[in-house]
Amino acid sequence: MNSSETIKKKLKDVFHFDSFRGDQQAIVEGVLQGQSALVLMPTGMGKSLCYQLPSTLLANLTIVVSPLIALMQDQVDQAMAKGIPAVAIHSGVSKEEREQRYRELMAGQHRLLYVTPERFKKLEFLQAIGQRKIDLLAVDEAHCISQWGHDFRPEYSRLGEIRRQLGSPTTLALTATATLQVQREIQESLGIETAPIFHSGIRRPNLSLQVHDIYGLDEKIRGLVGLHFQNPGATIVYHSLITTLYKVSEELSRLGIEHLVYHGQLSAAERKRQQRLFLSEESSLILATPAFGLGIDKYDVRLLVHMEVPGSLESYYQEVGRAGRDGKSAQCHLFFDDDDVSIQVEFLKWANPEPEFILNVFYLIESAGPKLANDGIDFLRTQMNFYNRRDFRVETSLNLLERWGAIEPDKSRLGFRAIQPPAKEFLEALRVADRPKTMNRKLLSLVEWVKNTDSCRALRIYEYFAHQDVACGLCDVCLSQARKADD
Ligand code: ADP
Ligand code: MG
């Protein structure tokens, strides 16, 4: 039996913390007594501890399911630094290394195992963990389970079945943002309907959310430059379109403003390099697409700018959540141009390619002809009759095919090679009829949020996630109301 004392001692000896934050203690104690839970905790508060600490006290293996390979290695390194025997198994490690890790697992080594959900499709993997008893299954970024969430990953929806195959171990589902509907879906999908929900709220009292009505890119760039000079700290500038990102980059270079760039069309090595530079510098500015920053341990981002409106309040709130994780004040500015809504509308239109379209993309990659080798993604686009520069179906398809384990990154011009055709169930999951409609509604909610200048911006986001709270006093609406009251 693990007493509160034992747990506290681990917190101190292994993690070097004096006290728990929020619900951590209750969650950890629950897990150690075999109690599953759904954990909703703001980014940066300490979700990892909720499974890492138990893993040091449980007799057998803890499996952590995580959506991104890039995040796993960091987590493993951090756990190892604390002396927790941890390992990650994913497509990014060589076959030999992977086999070595399987052998170690079977031999009873490692307490903490990080994997993506696709891993459960591999026979060798199932055989390896079949030799171990699983004491805890932690599903990180659990909102990916939900078809209604902003970040649906079809393979996450199989986790309930996987959980049963593992003998229904104690399960923690963890996420920073989930509407009521998404919470229910996570519980049902994992089969933990009766598990308690630990809700730390989503309040980020140190973020000042500001929206600016702006017309055109020139004005946005002037706005950005102004903000940059007022806020010397680390800065992330988000763009929905890579083309905009490059225009901004050009202009900043012309003005002699040093900056980094990060987006999906850079090679993996280059992305890593840019990320490292951003992490290492005291004061740095990065122009990025929203993929940048997910799970990155940079706590002192002081300024975060959206050059274009994101697709939903979920996305917006998750992205601004990457600012001020140290609890000190941070500014989040959204440049809103009515015309940009059309970008998101087009994203929506193309965010749901037909399964047939995706399969065709896959077979083109599999056939690996010389034109693909030469022209990369441009070849795919011409083959798929792509004329509209905002038709992102090929990109979306590549994205999905990678998540499904049908293709994997390599050093070719395209950056991917074919592995196996995607499983039918993934393609079928896409046929969920209401998905485009739901995405449309989310965009509308965001636009309404932008346009409404009657009540606190933070408060309306809390309400959107079914929370009660008080006005923030820091957003543009609160600030302008305070000014009016002063007059
Ligand atoms: P999340 O996954 O919720 O975004 P992490 O698990 O990455 O957050 O933790 C964020 C930071 O908070 C880490 O630097 C972690 O070491 C720190 N942290 C977690 N729990 C505590 C605690 N009880 N006291 C102090 N710091 C903590
Ligand atoms: Mg986390």
CSV table of C-alpha atoms in Angstrom, one decimal, residues 357 360-387 394-395 398 412-416:
chain,number,residue,atom,x,y,z
A,357,PHE,CA,-8.8,10.7,-53.2
A,360,ASN,CA,-5.1,7.6,-55.0
A,361,VAL,CA,-2.4,9.7,-53.4
A,362,PHE,CA,-1.1,6.6,-51.6
A,363,TYR,CA,-0.9,4.6,-54.8
A,364,LEU,CA,0.9,7.4,-56.5
A,365,ILE,CA,3.5,7.4,-53.7
A,366,GLU,CA,3.7,3.6,-53.7
A,367,SER,CA,4.4,3.5,-57.5
A,368,ALA,CA,7.4,5.8,-56.7
A,369,GLY,CA,8.0,6.8,-60.4
A,370,PRO,CA,10.8,9.1,-61.5
A,371,LYS,CA,8.5,12.1,-61.7
A,372,LEU,CA,7.6,11.8,-58.0
A,373,ALA,CA,11.3,11.6,-57.2
A,374,ASN,CA,11.9,14.8,-59.2
A,375,ASP,CA,8.9,16.9,-58.4
A,376,GLY,CA,7.8,15.6,-55.0
A,377,ILE,CA,4.5,17.1,-53.9
A,378,ASP,CA,4.1,19.1,-57.1
A,379,PHE,CA,3.8,15.9,-59.0
A,380,LEU,CA,1.1,14.6,-56.7
A,381,ARG,CA,-0.8,17.9,-57.2
A,382,THR,CA,-0.7,17.9,-60.9
A,383,GLN,CA,-1.7,14.2,-61.0
A,384,MET,CA,-4.7,15.0,-58.7
A,385,ASN,CA,-5.8,17.9,-60.9
A,386,PHE,CA,-4.9,20.5,-58.5
A,387,TYR,CA,-5.4,24.0,-59.8
A,394,VAL,CA,-3.0,16.5,-51.1
A,395,GLU,CA,-1.4,17.9,-47.9
A,398,LEU,CA,-0.3,13.0,-46.7
A,412,SER,CA,13.1,11.7,-50.8
A,413,ARG,CA,12.0,14.9,-52.5
A,414,LEU,CA,8.4,14.3,-51.3
A,415,GLY,CA,9.7,13.4,-47.8
A,416,PHE,CA,7.7,10.2,-47.6
